[in-house]
PDB file of C-alpha atoms in Angstrom:
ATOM      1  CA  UNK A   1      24.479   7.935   7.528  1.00 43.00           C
ATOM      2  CA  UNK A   2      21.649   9.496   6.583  1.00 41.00           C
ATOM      3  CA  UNK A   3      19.402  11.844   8.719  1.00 45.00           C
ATOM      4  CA  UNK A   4      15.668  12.874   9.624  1.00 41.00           C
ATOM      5  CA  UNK A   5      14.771  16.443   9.005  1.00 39.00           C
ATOM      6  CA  UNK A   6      11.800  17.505  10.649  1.00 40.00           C
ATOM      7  CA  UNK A   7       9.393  19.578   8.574  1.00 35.00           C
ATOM      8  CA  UNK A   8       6.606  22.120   9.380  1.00 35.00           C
ATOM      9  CA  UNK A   9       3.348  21.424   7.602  1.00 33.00           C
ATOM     10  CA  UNK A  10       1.980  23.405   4.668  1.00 33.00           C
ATOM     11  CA  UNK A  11      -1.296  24.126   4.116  1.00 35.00           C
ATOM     12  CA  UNK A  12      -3.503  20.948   2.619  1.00 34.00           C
ATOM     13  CA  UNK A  13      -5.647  21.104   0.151  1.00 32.00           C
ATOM     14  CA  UNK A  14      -8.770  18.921  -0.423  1.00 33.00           C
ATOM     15  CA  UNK A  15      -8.341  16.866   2.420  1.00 37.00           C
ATOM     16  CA  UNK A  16     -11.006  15.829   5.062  1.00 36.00           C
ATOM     17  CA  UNK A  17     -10.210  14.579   8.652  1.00 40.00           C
ATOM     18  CA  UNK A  18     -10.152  11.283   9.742  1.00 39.00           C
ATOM     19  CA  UNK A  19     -10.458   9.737  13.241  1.00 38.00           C
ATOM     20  CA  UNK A  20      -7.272   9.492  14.677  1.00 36.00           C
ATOM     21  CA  UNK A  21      -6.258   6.353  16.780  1.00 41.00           C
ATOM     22  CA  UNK A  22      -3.469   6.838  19.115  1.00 44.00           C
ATOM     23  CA  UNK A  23      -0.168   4.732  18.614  1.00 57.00           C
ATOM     24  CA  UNK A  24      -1.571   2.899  15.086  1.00 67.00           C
ATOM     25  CA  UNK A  25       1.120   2.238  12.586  1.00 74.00           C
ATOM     26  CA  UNK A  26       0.948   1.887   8.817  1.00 78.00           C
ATOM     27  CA  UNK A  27       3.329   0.765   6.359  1.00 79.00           C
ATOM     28  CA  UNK A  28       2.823   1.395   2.712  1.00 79.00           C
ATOM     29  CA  UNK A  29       4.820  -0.032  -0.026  1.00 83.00           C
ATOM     30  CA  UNK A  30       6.785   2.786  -2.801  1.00 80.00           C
ATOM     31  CA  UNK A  31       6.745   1.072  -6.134  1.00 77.00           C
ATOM     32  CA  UNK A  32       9.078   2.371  -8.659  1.00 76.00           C
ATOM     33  CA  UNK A  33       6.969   3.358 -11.648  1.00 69.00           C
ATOM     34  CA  UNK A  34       9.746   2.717 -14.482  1.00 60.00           C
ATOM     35  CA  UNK A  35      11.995   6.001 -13.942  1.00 59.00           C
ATOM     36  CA  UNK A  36      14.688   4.244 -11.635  1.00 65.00           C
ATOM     37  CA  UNK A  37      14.981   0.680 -12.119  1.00 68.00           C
ATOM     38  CA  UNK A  38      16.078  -1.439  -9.114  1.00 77.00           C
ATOM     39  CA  UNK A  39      14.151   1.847  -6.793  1.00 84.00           C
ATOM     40  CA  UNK A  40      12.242   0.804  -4.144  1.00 84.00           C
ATOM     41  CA  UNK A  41      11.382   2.051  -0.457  1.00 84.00           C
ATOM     42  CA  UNK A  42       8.554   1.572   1.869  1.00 85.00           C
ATOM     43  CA  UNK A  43       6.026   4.708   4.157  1.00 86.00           C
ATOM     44  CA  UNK A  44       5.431   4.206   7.502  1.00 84.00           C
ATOM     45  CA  UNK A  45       2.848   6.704   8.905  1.00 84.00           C
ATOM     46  CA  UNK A  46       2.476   6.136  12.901  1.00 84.00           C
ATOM     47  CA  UNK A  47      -0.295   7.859  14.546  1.00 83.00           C
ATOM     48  CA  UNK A  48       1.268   9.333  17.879  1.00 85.00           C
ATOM     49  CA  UNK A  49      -1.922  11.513  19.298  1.00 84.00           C
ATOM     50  CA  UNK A  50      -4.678  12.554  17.985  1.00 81.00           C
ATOM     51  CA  UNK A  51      -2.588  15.658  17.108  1.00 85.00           C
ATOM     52  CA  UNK A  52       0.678  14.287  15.563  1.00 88.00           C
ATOM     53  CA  UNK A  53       1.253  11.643  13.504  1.00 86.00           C
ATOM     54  CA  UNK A  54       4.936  10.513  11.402  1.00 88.00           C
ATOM     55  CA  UNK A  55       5.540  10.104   7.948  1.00 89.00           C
ATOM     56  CA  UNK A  56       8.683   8.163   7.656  1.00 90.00           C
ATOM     57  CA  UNK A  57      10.219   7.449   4.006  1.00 92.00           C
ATOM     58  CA  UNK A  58      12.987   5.026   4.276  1.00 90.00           C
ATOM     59  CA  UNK A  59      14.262   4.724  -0.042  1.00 90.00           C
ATOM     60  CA  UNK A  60      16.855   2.939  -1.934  1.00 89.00           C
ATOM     61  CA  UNK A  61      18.315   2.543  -5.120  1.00 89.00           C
ATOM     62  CA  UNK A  62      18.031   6.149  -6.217  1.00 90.00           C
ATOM     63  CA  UNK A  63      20.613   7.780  -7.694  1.00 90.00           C
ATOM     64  CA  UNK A  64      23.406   8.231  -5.438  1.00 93.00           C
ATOM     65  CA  UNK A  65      24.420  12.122  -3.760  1.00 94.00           C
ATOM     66  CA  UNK A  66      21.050  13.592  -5.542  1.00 92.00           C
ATOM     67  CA  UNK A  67      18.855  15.782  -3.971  1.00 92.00           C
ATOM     68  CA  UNK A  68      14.911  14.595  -4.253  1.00 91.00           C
ATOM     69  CA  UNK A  69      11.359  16.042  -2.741  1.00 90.00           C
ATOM     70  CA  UNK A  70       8.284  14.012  -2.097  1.00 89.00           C
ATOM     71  CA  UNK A  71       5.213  14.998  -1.767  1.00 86.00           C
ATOM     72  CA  UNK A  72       1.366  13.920  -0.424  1.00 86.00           C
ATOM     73  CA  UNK A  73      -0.986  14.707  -2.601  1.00 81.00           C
ATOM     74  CA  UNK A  74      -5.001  13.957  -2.370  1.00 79.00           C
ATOM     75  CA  UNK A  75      -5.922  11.042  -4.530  1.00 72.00           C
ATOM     76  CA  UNK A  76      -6.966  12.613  -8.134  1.00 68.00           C
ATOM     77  CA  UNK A  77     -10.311  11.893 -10.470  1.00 64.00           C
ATOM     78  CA  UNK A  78      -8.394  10.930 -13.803  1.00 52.00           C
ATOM     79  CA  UNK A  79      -8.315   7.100 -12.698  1.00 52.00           C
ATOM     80  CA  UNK A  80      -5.539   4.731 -13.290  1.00 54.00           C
ATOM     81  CA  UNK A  81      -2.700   4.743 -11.735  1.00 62.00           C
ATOM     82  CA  UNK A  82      -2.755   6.978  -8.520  1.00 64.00           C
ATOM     83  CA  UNK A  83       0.350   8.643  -9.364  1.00 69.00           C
ATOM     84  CA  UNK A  84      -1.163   9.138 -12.876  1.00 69.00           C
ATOM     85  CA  UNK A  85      -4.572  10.494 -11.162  1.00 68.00           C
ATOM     86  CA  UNK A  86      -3.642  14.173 -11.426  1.00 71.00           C
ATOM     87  CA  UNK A  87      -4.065  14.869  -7.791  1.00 75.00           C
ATOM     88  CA  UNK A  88      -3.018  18.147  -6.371  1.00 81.00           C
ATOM     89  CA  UNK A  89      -0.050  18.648  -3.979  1.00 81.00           C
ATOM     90  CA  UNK A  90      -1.450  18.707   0.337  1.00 81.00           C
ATOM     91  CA  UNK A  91       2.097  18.083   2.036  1.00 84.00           C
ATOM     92  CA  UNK A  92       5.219  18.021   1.351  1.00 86.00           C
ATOM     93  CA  UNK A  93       8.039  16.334   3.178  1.00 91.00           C
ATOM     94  CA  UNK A  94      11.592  18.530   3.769  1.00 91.00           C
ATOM     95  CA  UNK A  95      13.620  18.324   0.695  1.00 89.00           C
ATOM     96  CA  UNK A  96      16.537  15.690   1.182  1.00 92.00           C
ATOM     97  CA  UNK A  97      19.394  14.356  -0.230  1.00 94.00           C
ATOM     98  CA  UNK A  98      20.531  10.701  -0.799  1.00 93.00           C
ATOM     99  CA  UNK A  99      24.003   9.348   0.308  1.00 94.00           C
ATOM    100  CA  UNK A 100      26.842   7.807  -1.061  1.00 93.00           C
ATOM    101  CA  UNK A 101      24.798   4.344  -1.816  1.00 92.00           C
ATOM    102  CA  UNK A 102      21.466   6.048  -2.722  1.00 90.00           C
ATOM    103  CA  UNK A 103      19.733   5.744   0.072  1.00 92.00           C
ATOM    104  CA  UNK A 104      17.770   8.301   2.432  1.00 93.00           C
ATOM    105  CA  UNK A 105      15.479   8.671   5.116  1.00 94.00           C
ATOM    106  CA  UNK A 106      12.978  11.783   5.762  1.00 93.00           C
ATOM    107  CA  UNK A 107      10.301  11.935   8.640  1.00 92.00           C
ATOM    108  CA  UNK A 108       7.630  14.250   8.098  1.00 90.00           C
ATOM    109  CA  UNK A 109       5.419  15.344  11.417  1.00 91.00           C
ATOM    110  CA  UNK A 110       1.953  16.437  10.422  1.00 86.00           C
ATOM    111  CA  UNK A 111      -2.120  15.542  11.753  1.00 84.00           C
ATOM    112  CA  UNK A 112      -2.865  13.017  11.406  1.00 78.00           C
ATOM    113  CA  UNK A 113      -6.359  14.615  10.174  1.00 75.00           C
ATOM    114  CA  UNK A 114      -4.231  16.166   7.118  1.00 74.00           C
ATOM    115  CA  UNK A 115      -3.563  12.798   5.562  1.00 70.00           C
ATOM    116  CA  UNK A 116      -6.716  11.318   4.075  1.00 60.00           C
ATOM    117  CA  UNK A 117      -8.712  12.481   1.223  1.00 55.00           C
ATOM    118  CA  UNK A 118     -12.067  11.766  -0.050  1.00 56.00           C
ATOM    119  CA  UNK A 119     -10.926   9.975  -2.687  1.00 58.00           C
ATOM    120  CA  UNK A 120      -7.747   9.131  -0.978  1.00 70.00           C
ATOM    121  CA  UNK A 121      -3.977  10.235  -1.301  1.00 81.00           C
ATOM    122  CA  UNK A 122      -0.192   9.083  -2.561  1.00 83.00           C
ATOM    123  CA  UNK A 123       3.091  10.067  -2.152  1.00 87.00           C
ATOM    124  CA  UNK A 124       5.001  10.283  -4.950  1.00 87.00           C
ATOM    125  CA  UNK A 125       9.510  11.000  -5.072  1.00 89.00           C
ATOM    126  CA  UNK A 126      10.658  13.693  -7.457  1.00 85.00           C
ATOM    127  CA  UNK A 127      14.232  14.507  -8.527  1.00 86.00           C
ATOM    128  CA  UNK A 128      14.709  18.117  -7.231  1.00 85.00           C
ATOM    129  CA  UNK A 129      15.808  19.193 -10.235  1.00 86.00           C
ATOM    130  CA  UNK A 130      13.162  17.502 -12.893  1.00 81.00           C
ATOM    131  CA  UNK A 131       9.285  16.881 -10.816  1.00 74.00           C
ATOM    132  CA  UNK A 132       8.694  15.609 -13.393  1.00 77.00           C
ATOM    133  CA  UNK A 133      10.886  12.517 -12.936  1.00 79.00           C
ATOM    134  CA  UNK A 134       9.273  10.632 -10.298  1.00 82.00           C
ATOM    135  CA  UNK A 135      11.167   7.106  -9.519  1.00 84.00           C
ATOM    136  CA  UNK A 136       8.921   6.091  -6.519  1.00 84.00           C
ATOM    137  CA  UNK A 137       5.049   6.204  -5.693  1.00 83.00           C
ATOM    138  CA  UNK A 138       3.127   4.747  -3.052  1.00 79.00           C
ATOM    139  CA  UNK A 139      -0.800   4.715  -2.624  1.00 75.00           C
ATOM    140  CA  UNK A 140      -2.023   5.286   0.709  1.00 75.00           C
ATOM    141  CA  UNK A 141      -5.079   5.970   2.958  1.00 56.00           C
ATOM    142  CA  UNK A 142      -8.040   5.128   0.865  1.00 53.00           C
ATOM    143  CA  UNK A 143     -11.219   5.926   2.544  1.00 42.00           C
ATOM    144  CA  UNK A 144     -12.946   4.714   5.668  1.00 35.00           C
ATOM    145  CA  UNK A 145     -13.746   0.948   5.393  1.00 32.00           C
ATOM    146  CA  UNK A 146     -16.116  -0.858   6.950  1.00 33.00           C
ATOM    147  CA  UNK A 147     -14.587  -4.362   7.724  1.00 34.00           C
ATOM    148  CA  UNK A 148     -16.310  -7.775   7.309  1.00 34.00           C
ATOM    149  CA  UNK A 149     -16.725 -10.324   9.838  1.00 37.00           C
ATOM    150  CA  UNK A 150     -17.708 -13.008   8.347  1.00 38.00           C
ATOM    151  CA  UNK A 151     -16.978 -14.836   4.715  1.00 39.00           C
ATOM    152  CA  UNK A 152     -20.273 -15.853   3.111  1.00 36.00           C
ATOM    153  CA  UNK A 153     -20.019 -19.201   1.080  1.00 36.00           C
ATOM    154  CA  UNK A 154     -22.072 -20.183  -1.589  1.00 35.00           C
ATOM    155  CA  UNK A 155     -22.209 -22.720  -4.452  1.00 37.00           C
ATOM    156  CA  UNK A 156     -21.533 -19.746  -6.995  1.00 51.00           C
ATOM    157  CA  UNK A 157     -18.409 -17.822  -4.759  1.00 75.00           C
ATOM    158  CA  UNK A 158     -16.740 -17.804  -1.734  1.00 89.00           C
ATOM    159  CA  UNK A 159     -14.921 -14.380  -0.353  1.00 90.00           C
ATOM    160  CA  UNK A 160     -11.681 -14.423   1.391  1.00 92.00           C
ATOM    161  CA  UNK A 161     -11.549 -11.372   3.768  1.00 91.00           C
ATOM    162  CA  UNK A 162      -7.168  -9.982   3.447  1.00 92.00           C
ATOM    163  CA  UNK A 163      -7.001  -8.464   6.999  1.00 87.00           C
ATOM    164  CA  UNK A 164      -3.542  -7.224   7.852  1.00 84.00           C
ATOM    165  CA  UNK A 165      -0.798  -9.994   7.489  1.00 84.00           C
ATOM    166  CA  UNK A 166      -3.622 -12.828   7.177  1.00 89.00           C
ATOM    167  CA  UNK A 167      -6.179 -14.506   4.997  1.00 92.00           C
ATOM    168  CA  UNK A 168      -9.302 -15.229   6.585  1.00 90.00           C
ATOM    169  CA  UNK A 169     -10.082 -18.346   6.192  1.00 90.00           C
ATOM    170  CA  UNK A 170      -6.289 -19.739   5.944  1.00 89.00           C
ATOM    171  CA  UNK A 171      -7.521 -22.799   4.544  1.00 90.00           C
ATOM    172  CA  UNK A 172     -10.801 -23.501   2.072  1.00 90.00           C
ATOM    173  CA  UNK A 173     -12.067 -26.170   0.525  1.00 90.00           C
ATOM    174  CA  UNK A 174     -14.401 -25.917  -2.740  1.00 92.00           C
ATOM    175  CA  UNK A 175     -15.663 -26.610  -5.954  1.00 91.00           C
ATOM    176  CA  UNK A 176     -13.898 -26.597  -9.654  1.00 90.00           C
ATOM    177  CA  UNK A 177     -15.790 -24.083 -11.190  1.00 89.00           C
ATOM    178  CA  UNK A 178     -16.080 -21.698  -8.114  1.00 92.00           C
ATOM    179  CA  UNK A 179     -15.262 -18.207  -7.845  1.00 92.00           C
ATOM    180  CA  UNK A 180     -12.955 -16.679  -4.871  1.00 93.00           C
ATOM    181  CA  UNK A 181     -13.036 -13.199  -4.219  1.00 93.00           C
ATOM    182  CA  UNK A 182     -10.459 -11.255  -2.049  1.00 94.00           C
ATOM    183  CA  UNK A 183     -11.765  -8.826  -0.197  1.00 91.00           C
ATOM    184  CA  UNK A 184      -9.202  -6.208   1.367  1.00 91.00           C
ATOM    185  CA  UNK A 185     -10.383  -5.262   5.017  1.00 87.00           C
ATOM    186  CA  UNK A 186      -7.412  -4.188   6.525  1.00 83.00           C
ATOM    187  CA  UNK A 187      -5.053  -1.166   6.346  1.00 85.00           C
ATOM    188  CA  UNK A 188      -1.708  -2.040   4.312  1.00 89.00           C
ATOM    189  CA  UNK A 189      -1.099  -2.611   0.849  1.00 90.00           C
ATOM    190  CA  UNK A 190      -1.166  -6.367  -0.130  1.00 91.00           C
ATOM    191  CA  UNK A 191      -1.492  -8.757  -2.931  1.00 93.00           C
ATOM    192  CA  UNK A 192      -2.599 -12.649  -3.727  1.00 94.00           C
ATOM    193  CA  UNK A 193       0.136 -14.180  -6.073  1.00 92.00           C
ATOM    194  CA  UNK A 194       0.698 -18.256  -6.226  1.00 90.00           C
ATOM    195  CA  UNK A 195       3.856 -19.352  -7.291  1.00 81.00           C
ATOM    196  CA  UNK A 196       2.475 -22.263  -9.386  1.00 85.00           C
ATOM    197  CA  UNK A 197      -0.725 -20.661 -11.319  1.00 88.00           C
ATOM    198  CA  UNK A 198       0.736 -18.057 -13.474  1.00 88.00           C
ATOM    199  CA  UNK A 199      -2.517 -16.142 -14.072  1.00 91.00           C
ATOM    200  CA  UNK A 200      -3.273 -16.337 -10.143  1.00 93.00           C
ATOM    201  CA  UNK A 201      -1.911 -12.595  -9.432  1.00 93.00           C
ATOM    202  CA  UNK A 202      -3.519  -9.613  -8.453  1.00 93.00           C
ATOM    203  CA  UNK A 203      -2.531  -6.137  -8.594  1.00 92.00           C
ATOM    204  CA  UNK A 204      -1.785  -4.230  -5.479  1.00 91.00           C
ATOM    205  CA  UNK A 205      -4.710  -4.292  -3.109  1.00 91.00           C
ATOM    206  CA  UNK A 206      -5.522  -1.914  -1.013  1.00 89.00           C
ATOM    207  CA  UNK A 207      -8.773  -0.819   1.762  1.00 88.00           C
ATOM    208  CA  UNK A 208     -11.298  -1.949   0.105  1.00 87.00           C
ATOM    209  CA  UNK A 209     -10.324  -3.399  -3.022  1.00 90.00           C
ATOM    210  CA  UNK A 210     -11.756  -6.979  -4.273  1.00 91.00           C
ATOM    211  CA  UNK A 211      -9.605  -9.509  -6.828  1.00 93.00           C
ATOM    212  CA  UNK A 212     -11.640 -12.732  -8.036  1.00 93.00           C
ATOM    213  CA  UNK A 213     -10.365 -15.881  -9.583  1.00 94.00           C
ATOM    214  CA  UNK A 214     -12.387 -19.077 -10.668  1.00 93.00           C
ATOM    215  CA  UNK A 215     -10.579 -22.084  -9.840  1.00 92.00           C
ATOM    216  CA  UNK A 216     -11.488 -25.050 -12.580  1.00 91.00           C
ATOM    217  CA  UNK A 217      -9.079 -27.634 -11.997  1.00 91.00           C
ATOM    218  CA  UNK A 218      -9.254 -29.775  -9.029  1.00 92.00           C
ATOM    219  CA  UNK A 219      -6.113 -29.899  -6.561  1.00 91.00           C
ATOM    220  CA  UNK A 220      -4.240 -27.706  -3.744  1.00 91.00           C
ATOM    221  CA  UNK A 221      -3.510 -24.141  -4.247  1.00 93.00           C
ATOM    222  CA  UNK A 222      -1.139 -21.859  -2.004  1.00 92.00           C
ATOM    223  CA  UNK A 223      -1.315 -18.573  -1.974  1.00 93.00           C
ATOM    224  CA  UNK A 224       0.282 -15.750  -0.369  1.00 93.00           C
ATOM    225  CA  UNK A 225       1.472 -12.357  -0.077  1.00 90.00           C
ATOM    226  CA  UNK A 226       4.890 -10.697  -1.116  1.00 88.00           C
ATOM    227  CA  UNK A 227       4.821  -8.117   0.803  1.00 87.00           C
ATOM    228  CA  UNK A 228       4.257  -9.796   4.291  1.00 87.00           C
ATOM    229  CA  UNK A 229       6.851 -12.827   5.475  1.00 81.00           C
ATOM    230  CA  UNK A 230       4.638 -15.597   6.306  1.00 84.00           C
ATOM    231  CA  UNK A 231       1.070 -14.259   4.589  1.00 88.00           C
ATOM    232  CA  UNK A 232      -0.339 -17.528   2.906  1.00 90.00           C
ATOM    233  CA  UNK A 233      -3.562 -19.628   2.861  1.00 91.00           C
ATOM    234  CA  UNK A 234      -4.553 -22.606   0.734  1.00 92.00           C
ATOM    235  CA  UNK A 235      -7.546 -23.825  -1.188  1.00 93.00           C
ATOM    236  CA  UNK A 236      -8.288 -27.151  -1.949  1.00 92.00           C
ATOM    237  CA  UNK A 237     -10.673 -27.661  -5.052  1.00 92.00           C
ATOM    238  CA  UNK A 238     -12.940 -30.698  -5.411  1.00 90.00           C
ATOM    239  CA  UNK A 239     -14.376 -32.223  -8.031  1.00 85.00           C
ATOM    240  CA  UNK A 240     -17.978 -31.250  -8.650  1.00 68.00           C
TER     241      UNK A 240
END
């Protein structure tokens, strides 16, 4: 077994507070960005107090009895990818070691103030021995969002609000020709993928990001998320 090592915090750097809401939990997917193949691992960042807050990496598929470091770091300027966005270093979690099947666990306790930026932050995974190698990367805490209530319909679009494990409405009926737009107004990491329209597929969404697609042929399309069991609506497109 693996274990949790508890970590003081270093000093951040460019990062502004947030409001802290007691007991709130947030899970954040780590994508392997083409380093480790088969990598993958997930964030969870629970708000305890409005003092304290854990950072919880839980990884796999690394390589096997290999010591790594990740890091926060505020969200960079350069664009693209956020582990591409040249963002400096505001926390970094104790440096671990994976086991015998290449998996590891590390819990960082920090403010929960310390982990948003103004442009927002990641958290990347570096082999100890090469930073530059980084197998994992996960894009977290955009800023503040303001969420929408309601999903305005017209004849030219329609917007789907993605709040946190559900699309709002589940169900839709429309036009050929229309536009949908998702809008992301909750506080995970999700995407809109359909198993039957290849070009239906988003990129990962998250607070505050929009994906549109025009639906032109008339029938039923279902649509869900991959990283949420049980995440799916359904559109049903008219003739005109």
């Amino acid at each position: 077994m693996f274990r949790s090592i508890h970590f003081a915090l270093v000093p951040a750097l460019l990062l502004m507070p947030a409001v802290a809401q007691t007991q709130t939990s947030q899970a954040f997917p780590l994508l392997a960005t083409g380093t480790a193949a088969g990598a993958s691992g997930q964030l969870s960042v629970r708000t305890v107090s409005s003092a304290l807050s854990l950072s919880v990496l839980t990884l796999r598929g690394l390589t096997p009895n290999t010591a790594y470091a990740a890091h926060y770091h505020a969200l960079g300027s350069a664009g693209g990818a956020p582990c591409a966005s040249g963002g400096p270093i505001t926390l970094g979690f104790p440096a671990f070691r994976t086991d015998a099947q290449g998996q590891a666990t590390v819990t960082l306790r920090a403010n929960p103030t310390r982990l948003r930026g103004p442009l927002g932050a990641y958290v990347d995974v570096h082999r100890a021995s090469d930073l530059t190698d980084v197998p994992l990367c996960a894009a977290v805490l955009k800023g503040a969002v303001t969420p929408v209530t309601a999903a305005p319909t017209t004849i030219a679009g329609v917007t789907v609000n993605i709040a946190d494990n559900r699309f709002q409405p589940a169900t839709l009926s429309i036009k050929a020709g229309t536009t949908v737009t998702w809008l992301h107004t909750g506080q995970v990491t999700h995407n809109v993928l359909s198993l039957t329209v290849a070009d239906l597929k988003s990129p990962d969404l998250r607070p505050g990001d929009k994906y549109s697609y025009t639906f032109k042929t008339p029938g039923t399309y279902t649509y869900y998320c991959s990283y949420h069991d049980g995440m799916s609506a359904t559109i049903t497109v008219t003739n005109r």
